[in-house]
Coordinates of C-alpha atoms in Angstrom, one line a residue:
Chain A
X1183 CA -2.1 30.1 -43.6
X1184 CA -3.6 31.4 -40.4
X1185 CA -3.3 29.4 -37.4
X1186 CA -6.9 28.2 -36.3
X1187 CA -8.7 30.1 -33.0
X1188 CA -9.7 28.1 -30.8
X1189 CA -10.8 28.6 -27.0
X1190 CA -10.2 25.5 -24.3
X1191 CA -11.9 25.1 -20.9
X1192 CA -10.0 23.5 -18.3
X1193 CA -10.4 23.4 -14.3
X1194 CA -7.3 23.7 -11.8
X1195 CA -6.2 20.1 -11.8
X1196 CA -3.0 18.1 -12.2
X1197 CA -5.0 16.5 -15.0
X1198 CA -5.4 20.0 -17.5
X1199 CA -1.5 20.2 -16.9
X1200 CA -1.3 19.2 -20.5
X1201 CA -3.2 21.6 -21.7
X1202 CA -1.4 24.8 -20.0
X1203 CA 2.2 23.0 -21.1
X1204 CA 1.2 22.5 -24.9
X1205 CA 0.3 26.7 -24.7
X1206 CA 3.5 27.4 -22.7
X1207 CA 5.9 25.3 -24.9
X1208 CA 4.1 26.5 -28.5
X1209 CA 2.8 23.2 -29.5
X1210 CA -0.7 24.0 -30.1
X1211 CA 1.0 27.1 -32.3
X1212 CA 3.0 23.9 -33.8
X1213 CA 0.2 22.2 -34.7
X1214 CA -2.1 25.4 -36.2
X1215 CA -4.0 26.6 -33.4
X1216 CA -4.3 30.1 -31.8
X1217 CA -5.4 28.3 -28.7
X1218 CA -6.7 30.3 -25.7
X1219 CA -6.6 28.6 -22.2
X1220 CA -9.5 29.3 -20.5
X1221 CA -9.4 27.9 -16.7
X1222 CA -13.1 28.0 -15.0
X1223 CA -13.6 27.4 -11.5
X1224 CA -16.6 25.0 -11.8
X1225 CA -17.5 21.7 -14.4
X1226 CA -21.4 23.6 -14.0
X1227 CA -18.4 27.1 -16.0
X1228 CA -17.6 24.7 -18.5
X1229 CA -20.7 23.0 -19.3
X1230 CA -22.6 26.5 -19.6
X1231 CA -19.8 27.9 -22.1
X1232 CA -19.6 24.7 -24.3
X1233 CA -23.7 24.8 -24.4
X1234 CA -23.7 28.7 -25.9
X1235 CA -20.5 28.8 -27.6
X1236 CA -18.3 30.2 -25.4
X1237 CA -16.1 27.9 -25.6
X1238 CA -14.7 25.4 -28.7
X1239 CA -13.8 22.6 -26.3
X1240 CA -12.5 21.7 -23.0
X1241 CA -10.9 19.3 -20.7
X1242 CA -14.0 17.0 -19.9
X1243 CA -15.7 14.4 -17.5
X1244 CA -16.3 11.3 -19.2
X1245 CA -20.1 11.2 -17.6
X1246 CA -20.5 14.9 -17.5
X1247 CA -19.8 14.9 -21.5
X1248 CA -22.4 12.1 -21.9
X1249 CA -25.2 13.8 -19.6
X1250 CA -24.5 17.2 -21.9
X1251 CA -25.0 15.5 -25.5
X1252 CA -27.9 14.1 -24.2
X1253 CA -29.5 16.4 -22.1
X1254 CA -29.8 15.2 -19.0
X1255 CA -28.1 18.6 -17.7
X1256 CA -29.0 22.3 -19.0
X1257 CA -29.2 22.6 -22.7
X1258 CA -28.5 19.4 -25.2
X1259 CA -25.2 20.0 -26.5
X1260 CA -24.0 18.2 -29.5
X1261 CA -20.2 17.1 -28.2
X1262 CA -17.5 15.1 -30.2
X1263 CA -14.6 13.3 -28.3
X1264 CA -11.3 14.4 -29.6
X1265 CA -9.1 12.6 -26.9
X1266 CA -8.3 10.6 -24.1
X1267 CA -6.4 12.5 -22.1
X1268 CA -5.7 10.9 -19.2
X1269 CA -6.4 7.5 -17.5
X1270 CA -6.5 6.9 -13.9
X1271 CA -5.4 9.5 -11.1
X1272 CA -8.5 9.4 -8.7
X1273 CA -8.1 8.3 -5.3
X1274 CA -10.8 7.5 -2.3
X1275 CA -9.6 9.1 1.1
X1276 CA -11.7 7.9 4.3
X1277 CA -11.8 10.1 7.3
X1278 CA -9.3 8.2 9.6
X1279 CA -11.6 6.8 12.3
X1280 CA -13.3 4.6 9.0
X1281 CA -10.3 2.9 7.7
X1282 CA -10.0 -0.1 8.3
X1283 CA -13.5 -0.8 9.6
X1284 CA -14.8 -3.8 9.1
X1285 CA -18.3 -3.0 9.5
X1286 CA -18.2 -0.1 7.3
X1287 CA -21.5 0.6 6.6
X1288 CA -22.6 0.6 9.8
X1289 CA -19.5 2.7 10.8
X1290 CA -20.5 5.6 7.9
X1291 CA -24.2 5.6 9.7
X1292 CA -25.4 9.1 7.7
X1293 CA -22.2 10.8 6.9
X1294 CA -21.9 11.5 3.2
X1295 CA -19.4 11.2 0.7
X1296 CA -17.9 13.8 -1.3
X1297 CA -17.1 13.6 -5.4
X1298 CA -16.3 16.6 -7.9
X1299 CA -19.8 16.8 -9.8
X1300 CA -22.6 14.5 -10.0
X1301 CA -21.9 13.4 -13.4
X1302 CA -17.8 12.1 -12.8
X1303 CA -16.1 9.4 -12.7
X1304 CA -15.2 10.0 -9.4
X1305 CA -18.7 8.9 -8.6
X1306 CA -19.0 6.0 -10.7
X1307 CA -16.0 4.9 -8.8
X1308 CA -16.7 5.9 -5.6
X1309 CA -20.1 3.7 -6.0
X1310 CA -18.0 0.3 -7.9
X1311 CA -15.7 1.1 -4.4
X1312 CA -18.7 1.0 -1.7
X1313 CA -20.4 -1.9 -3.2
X1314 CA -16.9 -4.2 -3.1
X1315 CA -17.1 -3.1 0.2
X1316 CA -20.4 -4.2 1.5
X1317 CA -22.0 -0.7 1.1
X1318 CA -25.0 0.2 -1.3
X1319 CA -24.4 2.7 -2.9
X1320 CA -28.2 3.4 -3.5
X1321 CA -28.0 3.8 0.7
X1322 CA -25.0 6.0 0.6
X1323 CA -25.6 9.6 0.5
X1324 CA -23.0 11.5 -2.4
X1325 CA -22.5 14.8 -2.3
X1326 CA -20.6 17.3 -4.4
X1327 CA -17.9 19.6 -3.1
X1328 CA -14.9 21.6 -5.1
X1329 CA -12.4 19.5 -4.7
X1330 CA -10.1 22.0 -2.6
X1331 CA -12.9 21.8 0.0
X1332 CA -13.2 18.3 0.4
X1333 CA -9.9 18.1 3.4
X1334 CA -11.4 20.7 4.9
X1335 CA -14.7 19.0 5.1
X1336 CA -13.2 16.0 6.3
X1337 CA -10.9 17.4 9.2
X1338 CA -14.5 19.0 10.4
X1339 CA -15.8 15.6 10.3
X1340 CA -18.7 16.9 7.7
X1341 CA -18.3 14.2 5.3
X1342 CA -17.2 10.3 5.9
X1343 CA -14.6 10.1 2.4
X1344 CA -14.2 11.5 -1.0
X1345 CA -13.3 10.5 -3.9
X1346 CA -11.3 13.0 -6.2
X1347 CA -8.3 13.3 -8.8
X1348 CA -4.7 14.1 -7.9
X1349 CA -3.1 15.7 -6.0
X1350 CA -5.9 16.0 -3.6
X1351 CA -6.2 12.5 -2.3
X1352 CA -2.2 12.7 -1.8
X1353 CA -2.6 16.0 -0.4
X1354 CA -4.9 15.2 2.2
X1355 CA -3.2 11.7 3.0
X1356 CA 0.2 13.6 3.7
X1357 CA -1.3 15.9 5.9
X1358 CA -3.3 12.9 7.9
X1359 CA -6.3 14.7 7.3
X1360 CA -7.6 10.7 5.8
X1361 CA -6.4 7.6 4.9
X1362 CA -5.8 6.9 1.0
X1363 CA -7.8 3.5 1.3
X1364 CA -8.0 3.1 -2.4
X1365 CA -6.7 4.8 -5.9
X1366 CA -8.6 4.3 -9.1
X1367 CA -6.1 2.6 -10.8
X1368 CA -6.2 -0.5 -8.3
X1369 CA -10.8 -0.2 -8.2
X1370 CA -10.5 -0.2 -12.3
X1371 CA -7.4 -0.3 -13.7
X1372 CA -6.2 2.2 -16.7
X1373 CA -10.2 3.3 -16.4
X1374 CA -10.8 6.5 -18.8
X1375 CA -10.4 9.6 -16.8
X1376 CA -9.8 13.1 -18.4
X1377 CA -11.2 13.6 -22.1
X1378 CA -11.2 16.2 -24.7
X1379 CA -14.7 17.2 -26.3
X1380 CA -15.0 19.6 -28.9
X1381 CA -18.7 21.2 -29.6
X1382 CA -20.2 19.5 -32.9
X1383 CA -20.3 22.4 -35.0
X1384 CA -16.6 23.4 -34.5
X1385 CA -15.7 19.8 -35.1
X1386 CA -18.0 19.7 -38.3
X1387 CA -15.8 23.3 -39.6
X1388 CA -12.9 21.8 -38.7
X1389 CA -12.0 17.9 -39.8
X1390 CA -8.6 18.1 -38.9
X1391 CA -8.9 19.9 -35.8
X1392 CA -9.5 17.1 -33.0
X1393 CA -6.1 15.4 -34.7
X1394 CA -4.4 18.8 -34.2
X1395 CA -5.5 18.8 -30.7
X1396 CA -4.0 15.4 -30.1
X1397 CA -0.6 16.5 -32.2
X1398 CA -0.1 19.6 -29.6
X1399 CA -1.3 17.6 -26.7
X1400 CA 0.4 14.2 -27.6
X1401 CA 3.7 16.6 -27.3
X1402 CA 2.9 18.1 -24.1
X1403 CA 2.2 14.6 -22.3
X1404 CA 5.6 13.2 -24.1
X1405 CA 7.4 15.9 -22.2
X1406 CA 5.2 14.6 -19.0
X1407 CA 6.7 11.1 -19.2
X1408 CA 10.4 12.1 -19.2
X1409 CA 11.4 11.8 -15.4
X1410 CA 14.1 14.6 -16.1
X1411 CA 11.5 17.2 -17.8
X1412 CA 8.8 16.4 -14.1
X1413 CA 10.5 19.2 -11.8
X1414 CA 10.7 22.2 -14.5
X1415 CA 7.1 21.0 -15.1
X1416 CA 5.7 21.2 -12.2
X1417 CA 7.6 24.5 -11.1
X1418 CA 6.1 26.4 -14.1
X1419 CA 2.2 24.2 -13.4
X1420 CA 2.6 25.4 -9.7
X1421 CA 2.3 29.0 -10.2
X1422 CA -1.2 31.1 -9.5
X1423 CA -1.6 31.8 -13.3
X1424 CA -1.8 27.8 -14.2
X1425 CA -2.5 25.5 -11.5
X1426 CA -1.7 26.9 -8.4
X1427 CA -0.9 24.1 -6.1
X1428 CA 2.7 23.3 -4.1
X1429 CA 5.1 22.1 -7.0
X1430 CA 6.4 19.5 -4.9
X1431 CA 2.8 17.8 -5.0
X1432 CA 2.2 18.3 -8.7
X1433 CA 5.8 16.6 -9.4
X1434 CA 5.1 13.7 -6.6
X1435 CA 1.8 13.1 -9.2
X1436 CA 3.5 13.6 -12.5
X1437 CA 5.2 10.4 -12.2
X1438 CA 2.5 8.4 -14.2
X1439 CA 2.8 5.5 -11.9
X1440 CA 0.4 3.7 -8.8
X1441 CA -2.2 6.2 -8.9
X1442 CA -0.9 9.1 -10.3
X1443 CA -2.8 10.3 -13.7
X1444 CA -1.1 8.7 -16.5
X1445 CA -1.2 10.9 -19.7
X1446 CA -1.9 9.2 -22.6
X1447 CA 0.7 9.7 -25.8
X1448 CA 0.6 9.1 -29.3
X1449 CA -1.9 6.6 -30.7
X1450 CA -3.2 6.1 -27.3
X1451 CA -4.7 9.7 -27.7
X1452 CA -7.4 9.0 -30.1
X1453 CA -10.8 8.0 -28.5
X1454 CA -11.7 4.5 -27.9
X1455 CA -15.2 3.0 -28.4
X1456 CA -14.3 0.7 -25.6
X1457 CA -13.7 3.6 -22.6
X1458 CA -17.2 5.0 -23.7
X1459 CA -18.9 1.6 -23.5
X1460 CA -16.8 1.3 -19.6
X1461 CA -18.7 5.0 -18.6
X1462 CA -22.4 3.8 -20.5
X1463 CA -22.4 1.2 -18.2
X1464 CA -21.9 2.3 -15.0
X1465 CA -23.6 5.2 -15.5
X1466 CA -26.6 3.0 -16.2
X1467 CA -25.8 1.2 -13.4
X1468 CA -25.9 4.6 -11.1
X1469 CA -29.7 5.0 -12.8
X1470 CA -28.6 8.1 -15.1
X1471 CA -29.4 6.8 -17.7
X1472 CA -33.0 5.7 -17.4
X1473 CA -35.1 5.4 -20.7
X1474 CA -32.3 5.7 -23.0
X1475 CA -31.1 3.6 -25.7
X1476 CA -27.3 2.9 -24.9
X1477 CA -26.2 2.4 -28.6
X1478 CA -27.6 5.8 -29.1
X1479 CA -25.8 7.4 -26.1
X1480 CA -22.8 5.7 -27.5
X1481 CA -23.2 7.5 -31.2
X1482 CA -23.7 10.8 -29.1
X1483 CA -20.1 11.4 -28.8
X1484 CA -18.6 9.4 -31.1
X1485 CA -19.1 8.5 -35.0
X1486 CA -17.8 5.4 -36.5
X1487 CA -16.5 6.3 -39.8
X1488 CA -15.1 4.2 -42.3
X1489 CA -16.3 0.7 -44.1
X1490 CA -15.9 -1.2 -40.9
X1491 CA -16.5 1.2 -38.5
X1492 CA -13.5 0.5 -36.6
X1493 CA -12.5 3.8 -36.8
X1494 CA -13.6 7.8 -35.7
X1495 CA -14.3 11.2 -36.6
Chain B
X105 CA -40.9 34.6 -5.1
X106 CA -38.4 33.6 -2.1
X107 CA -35.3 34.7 -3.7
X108 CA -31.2 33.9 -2.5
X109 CA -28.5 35.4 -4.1
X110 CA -25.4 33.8 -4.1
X111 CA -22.9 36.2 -4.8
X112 CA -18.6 36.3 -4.0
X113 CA -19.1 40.0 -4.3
X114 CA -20.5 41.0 -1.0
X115 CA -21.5 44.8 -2.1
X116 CA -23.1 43.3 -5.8
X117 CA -25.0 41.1 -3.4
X118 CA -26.8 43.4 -1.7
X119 CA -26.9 46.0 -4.4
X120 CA -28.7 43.6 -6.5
X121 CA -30.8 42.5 -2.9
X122 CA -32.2 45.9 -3.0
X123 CA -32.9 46.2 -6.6
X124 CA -35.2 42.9 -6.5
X125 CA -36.5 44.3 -3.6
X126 CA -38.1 47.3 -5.2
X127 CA -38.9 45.0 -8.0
X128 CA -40.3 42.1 -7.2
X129 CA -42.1 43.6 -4.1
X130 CA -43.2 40.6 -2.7
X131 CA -41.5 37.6 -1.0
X132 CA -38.1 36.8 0.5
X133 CA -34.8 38.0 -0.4
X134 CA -31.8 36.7 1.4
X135 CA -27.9 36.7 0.7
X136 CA -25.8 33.2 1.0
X137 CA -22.7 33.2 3.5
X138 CA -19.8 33.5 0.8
X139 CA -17.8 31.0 2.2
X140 CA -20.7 28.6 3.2
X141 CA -21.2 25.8 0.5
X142 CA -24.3 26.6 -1.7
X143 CA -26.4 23.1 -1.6
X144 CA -26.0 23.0 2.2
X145 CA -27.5 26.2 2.3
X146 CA -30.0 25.8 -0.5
X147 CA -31.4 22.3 1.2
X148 CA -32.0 24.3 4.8
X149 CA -33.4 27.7 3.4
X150 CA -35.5 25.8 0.3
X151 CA -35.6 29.5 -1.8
X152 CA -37.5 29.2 -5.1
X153 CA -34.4 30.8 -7.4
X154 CA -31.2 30.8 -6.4
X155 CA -29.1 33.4 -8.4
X156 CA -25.7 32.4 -8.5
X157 CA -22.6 34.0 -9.7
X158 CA -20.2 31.5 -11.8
X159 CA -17.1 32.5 -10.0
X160 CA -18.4 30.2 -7.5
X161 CA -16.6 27.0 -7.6
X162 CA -19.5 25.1 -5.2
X163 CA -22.3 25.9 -8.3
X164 CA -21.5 22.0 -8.9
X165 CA -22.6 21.0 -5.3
X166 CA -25.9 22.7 -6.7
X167 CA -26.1 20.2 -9.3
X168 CA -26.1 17.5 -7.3
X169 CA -28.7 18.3 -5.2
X170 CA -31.3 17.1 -7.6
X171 CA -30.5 13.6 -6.6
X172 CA -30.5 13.9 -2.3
X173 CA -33.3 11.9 -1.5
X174 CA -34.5 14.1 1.2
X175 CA -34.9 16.8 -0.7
X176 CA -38.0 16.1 -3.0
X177 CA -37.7 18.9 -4.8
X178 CA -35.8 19.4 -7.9
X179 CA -33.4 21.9 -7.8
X180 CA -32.8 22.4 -12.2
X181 CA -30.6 25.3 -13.9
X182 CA -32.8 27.6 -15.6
X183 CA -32.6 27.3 -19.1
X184 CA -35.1 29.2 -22.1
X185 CA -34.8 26.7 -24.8
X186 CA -36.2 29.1 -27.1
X187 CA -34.3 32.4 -25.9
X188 CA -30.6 31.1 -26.3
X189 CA -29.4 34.6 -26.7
X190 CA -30.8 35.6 -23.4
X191 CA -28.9 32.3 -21.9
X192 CA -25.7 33.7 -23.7
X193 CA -26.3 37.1 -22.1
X194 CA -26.8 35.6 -18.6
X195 CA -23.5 33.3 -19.2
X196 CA -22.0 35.7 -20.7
X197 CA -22.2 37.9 -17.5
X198 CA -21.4 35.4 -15.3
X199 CA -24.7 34.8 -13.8
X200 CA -27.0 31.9 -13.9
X201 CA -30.1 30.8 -11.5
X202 CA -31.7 27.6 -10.3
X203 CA -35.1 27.2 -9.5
X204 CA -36.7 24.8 -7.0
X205 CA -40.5 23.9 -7.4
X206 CA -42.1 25.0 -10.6
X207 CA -41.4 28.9 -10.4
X208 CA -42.6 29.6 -14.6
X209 CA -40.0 31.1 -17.1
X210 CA -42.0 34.1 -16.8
X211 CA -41.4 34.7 -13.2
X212 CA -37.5 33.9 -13.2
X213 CA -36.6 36.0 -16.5
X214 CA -37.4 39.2 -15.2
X215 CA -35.6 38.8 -11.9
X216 CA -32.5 37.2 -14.0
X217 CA -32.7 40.0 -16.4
X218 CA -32.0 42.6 -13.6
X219 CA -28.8 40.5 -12.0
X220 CA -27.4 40.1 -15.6
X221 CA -27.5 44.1 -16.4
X222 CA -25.4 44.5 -12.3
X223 CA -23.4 41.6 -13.6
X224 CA -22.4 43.0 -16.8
X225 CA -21.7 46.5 -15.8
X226 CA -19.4 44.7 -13.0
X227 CA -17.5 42.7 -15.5
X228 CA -17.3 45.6 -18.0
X229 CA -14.9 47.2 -15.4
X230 CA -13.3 43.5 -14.7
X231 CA -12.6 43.2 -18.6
X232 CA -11.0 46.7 -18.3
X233 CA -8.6 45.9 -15.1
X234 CA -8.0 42.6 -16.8
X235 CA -6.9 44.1 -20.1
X236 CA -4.6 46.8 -18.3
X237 CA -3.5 43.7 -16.0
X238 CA -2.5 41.6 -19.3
X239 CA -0.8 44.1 -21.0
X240 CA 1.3 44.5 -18.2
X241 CA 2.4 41.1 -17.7
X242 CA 3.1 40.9 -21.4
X243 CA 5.7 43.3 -20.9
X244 CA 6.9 41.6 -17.9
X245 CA 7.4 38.5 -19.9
X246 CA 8.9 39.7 -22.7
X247 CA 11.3 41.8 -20.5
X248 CA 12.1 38.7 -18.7
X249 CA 12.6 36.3 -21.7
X250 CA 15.6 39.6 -23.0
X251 CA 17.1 39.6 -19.7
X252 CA 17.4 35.8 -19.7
X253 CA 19.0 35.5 -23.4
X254 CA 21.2 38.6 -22.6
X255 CA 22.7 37.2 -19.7
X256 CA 22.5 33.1 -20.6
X257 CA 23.3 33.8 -24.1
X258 CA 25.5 37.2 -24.0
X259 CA 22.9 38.9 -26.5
X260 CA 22.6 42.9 -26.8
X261 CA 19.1 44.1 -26.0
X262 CA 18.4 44.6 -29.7
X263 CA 19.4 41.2 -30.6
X264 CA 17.3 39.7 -27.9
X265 CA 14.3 41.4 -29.0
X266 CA 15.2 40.3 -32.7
X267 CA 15.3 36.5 -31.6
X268 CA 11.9 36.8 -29.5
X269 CA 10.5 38.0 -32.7
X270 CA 11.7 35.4 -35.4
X271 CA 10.7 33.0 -32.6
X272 CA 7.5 34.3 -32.5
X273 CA 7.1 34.6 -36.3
X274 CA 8.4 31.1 -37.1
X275 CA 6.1 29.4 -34.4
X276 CA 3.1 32.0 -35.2
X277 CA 3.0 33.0 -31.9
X278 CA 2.2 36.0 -30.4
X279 CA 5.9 37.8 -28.8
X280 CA 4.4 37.9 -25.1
X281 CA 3.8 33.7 -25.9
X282 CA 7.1 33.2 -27.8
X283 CA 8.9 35.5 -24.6
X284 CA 6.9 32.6 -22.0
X285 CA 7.6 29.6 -24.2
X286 CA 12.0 30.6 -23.8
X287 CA 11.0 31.4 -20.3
X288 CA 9.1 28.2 -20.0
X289 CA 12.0 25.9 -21.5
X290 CA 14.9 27.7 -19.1
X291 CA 12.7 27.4 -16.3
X292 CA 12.6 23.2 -17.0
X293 CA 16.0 23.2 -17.7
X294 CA 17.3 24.9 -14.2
X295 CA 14.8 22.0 -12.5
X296 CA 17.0 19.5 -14.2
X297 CA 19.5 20.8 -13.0
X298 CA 18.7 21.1 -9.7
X299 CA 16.9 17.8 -9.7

C-alpha cells in the first residue's frame, strides 16, 4: 500500500516543533503518510491555501479555524479538527515602565497591544487579562504584528504589551526588552492552544487519516516530554530550514512546565468538545461572533458520531 | 483607483508600478516601505487596493485592521466567490489584494490579473532555483548520513548506501528523508550526551 500524500501548513513556532520532528524522525512515514511540511510566513498563508486546496491541513488557531468554517474571514472553508496539539504556551510581556502600575489603564493612555492575528487565542487572552486588570478591553486598542516584530516594537515604545506564544515572551523578558507579567497557563489554565484542522473533503476521502495524524504526532510530542531527548531536539528545531530561533530558547521552552507549551500525547490528542465550547465563548464575548448560532459554530468543526455523541469524526 | 503595492521584491515592485501605470491610467500608484508594517501604512495612506505579496509575514496586521475603530473603513481580502480558479491562480502566485471602500470585482480583477502574470513568471524561476537548491541538499544529506555510519558504525561506502536504502524502503521514505531521519537521531543522541 502506498503511503497517503498529504501537505501540512505550519508557521515558525516552538508550537509546529511537532510537526517538523514527526517528518525528521519518520513517523508520519510510520503511520502512512507522505507528509510534506509546508512552513508559511503568515496565518492570512495558511488560511488562503487551506481555502483553495493548497494545502490538506495545518497547524491551526483555535479562533482563526472557527472564523474560516464560518466565513467570517475570506472564503467559507469547511474545516475538521484532527487534534489538539498543544495547550498553553502564550505569555503577555508589558513594556517595562507598565508593570507593576496600579493604575494601568490610565498608564496605557493610547498605546496599543500587539497579538499574532485577529482571530487567536492570543487575543482572547490578552482581552480575559485586561479586564482582570481593570482595563476594557472594548477601550483597548489590539493590533496585529508577526510575532518576531513585537520586541522590536516594544523597545521603540510603539506598542504598550503583547501577547504571543513561546519563545517570544521569554525571549523578550531575557533581553529586558518587557516584563513577563503573565503566561497563559496561570490567565486560563491548560487553555486549548495549537490545533490540527484538516479541510472537509480530505477528511471525508480519508476516515482514518486525522487518527494517523495523531499516531505520527502523538510520537513526536512523546519524544518532546523526555527531558534527555529536549537538547538534540531543539538543536535540529533551531536550524534555518525548521524553526530558526537560538536552540538554547527553544530547549528553555520544551520543558512543558509554567508556561512553556505543553504537547499533548496519546488520548489527550483527540479533540475535545469542551476546548471548542472554551474558544465559542470568548470569542462571543470579543463580539465575533455576532448573529450566529453557537451550537452551529460548534458542529462547524466538529461532528459527534456515535449513539451518544460522546465521541468524533 | 489609488493603488499600493506591497511587495518584498523591490524591482517586482516597481516593475509591476509601471505596468499598472500604463494600464489603469488614472489614479495613484505607490510602493510600501518593505520593512515598514503594512496596516500602519495602509491606515495613513488609505489606498483603495492594496496588492500584497504572501511572503510578507505582516499581511495578518492587514487583517486586523478591519476592527481599529478609527478606521471606518473596511479593509476585506478580495475574494470572487464565483471564480475560485482565478483565486487559486492569484494564491497560487503568491499574490493577493485588499480593498478598502467598495472598489467592484470588476475594477480589482483586472489590476490583480496583471500582478499575478509578474508574480508567476517570478516564481517560475523561484520553483527552478528551488528545485536545483533541493537536489543539492538531498545529496548533502545523504552524503552526511554515509559519512556518519562509516565512521560511527565502521561501514564501507557501499554498505552505508545499502542501509540508507533498506531504511528508506522499510519506513517508505524517500533516501534524502531516511539519510535526515539517521542524521536526525545522531544529532539527539550527541545532545544527550553533552547535556
Amino acid at each position: 500500500m502506498s503511503a497517503y500524500k498529504l501537505r501540512i501548513g505550519m508557521l515558525r513556532l516552538l508550537d509546529s516543533a511537532p510537526v517538523l520532528i514527526a517528518r525528521d524522525r519518520g513517523f508520519f512515514a510510520a503511520a502512512g503518510l507522505d507528509a510534506s511540511v509546508v512552513i508559511e510566513p503568515s496565518w492570512a498563508n495558511i488560511a488562503d491555501k487551506l481555502a483553495y486546496g493548497m494545502l490538506d491541513a495545518a497547524v491551526m488557531l483555535g479562533p482563526l479555524a472557527l472564523a474560516m468554517s464560518l466565513g467570517l474571514r475570506g472564503r467559507a472553508t469547511g474545516l475538521r479538527l484532527a487534534a489538539t496539539l498543544s495547550r498553553n504556551g502564550n505569555a503577555i510581556v508589558l513594556a517595562n515602565h507598565l508593570a507593576g502600575r496600579a493604575d494601568l489603564a490610565a498608564a496605557i493612555g493610547a498605546a496599543p497591544f500587539a497579538v499574532v492575528h485577529a482571530y487567536s487565542n492570543h487575543d482572547l487572552l490578552l482581552r480575559d487579562w485586561l479586564t482582570a486588570r481593570g482595563v476594557s478591553p472594548a477601550a483597548a486598542a489590539i493590533v496585529t504584528l508577526p510575532p518576531g516584530d513585537m520586541q522590536t516594537a516594544l523597545g521603540r515604545g510603539s506598542i504598550a504589551g503583547f501577547c504571543a506564544g513561546a519563545p517570544w515572551g521569554a525571549r523578550a523578558a531575557r533581553d529586558g526588552a518587557g516584563t513577563l507579567v503573565a503566561t497563559s497557563a496561570a490567565i486560563a489554565p491548560g487553555h486549548p492552544e495549537k490545533l490540527v484542522v484538516i479541510r472537509d473533503e480530505v477528511a471525508a476521502a480519508n476516515p482514518m487519516l486525522a487518527a494517523a495524524l495523531r499516531d505520527a504526532l502523538g510520537a513526536a510530542t512523546a519524544l518532546c516530554h523526555l527531558p534527555a531527548e529536549r537538547a538534540g531536539l531543539a538543536a535540529g528545531l533551531a536550524s534555518p530550514s525548521h524553526l530558526d530561533l537560538p536552540a538554547e530558547l527553544l530547549a528553555d521552552c520544551l520543558s512543558g512546565e509554567g508556561g512553556d507549551p505543553l504537547f499533548m500525547r496519546g488520548a489527550e490528542l483527540r479533540p475535545a468538545r469542551a476546548d471548542l465550547q472554551w474558544t465559542i465563548a470568548r470569542m462571543h464575548c470579543a463580539g465575533h461572533l455576532v448573529g450566529i448560532d453557537l451550537a452551529v459554530a460548534e458542529r462547524s468543526l466538529l461532528r459527534p458520531v456515535g449513539e451518544d455523541g460522546s465521541t468524533y469524526d | 483607483m489609488d493603488i499600493l503595492i506591497a511587495d518584498t521584491d523591490p524591482a517586482r515592485a516597481e516593475t509591476l508600478a509601471a505596468r499598472l501605470a500604463a494600464q489603469a491610467g488614472a489614479g495613484r500608484i505607490r510602493i510600501a516601505p518593505p520593512l515598514e508594517n503594512l496596516a500602519s501604512i495602509v491606515a495613513v495612506e488609505r489606498p483603495d487596493i492594496v496588492i500584497v505579496d504572501m511572503a510578507r509575514p505582516d499581511r495578518d496586521s492587514l487583517e486586523h485592521l478591519r476592527s481599529i475603530a478609527a478606521h471606518q473603513m473596511p479593509v476585506m481580502l478580495f475574494i470572487d466567490e464565483d471564480d475560485p480558479a482565478f483565486m487559486e491562480e492569484a494564491i497560487g502566485a503568491g499574490v493577493v489584494s485588499y480593498h478598502v471602500n467598495a472598489a467592484s470585482i470588476t475594477d480589482i480583477k483586472p489590476i490583480l490579473r496583471s500582478a499575478i502574470a509578474l508574480y508567476r513568471h517570478a516564481s517560475a524561476r523561484e520553483v527552478r532555483l528551488a528545485a536545483a537548491e533541493a537536489e543539492l541538499s538531498d545529496r548533502r544529506l545523504i552524503e552526511g548520513a554515509k559519512r556518519l555510519l562509516m565512521r560511527r558504525d565502521n561501514m564501507s561506502e557501499p554498505a552505508a548506501h545499502r542501509f540508507l536504502q533498506r531504511r528508506a524502503m522499510e519506513r517508505q521514505m524517500r533516501l534524502p528523508d531516511a539519510a535526515r531521519a539517521v542524521l536526525a537521531t545522531a544529532a539527539g543522541d550527541e545532545a544527550g550526551d553533552r547535556a
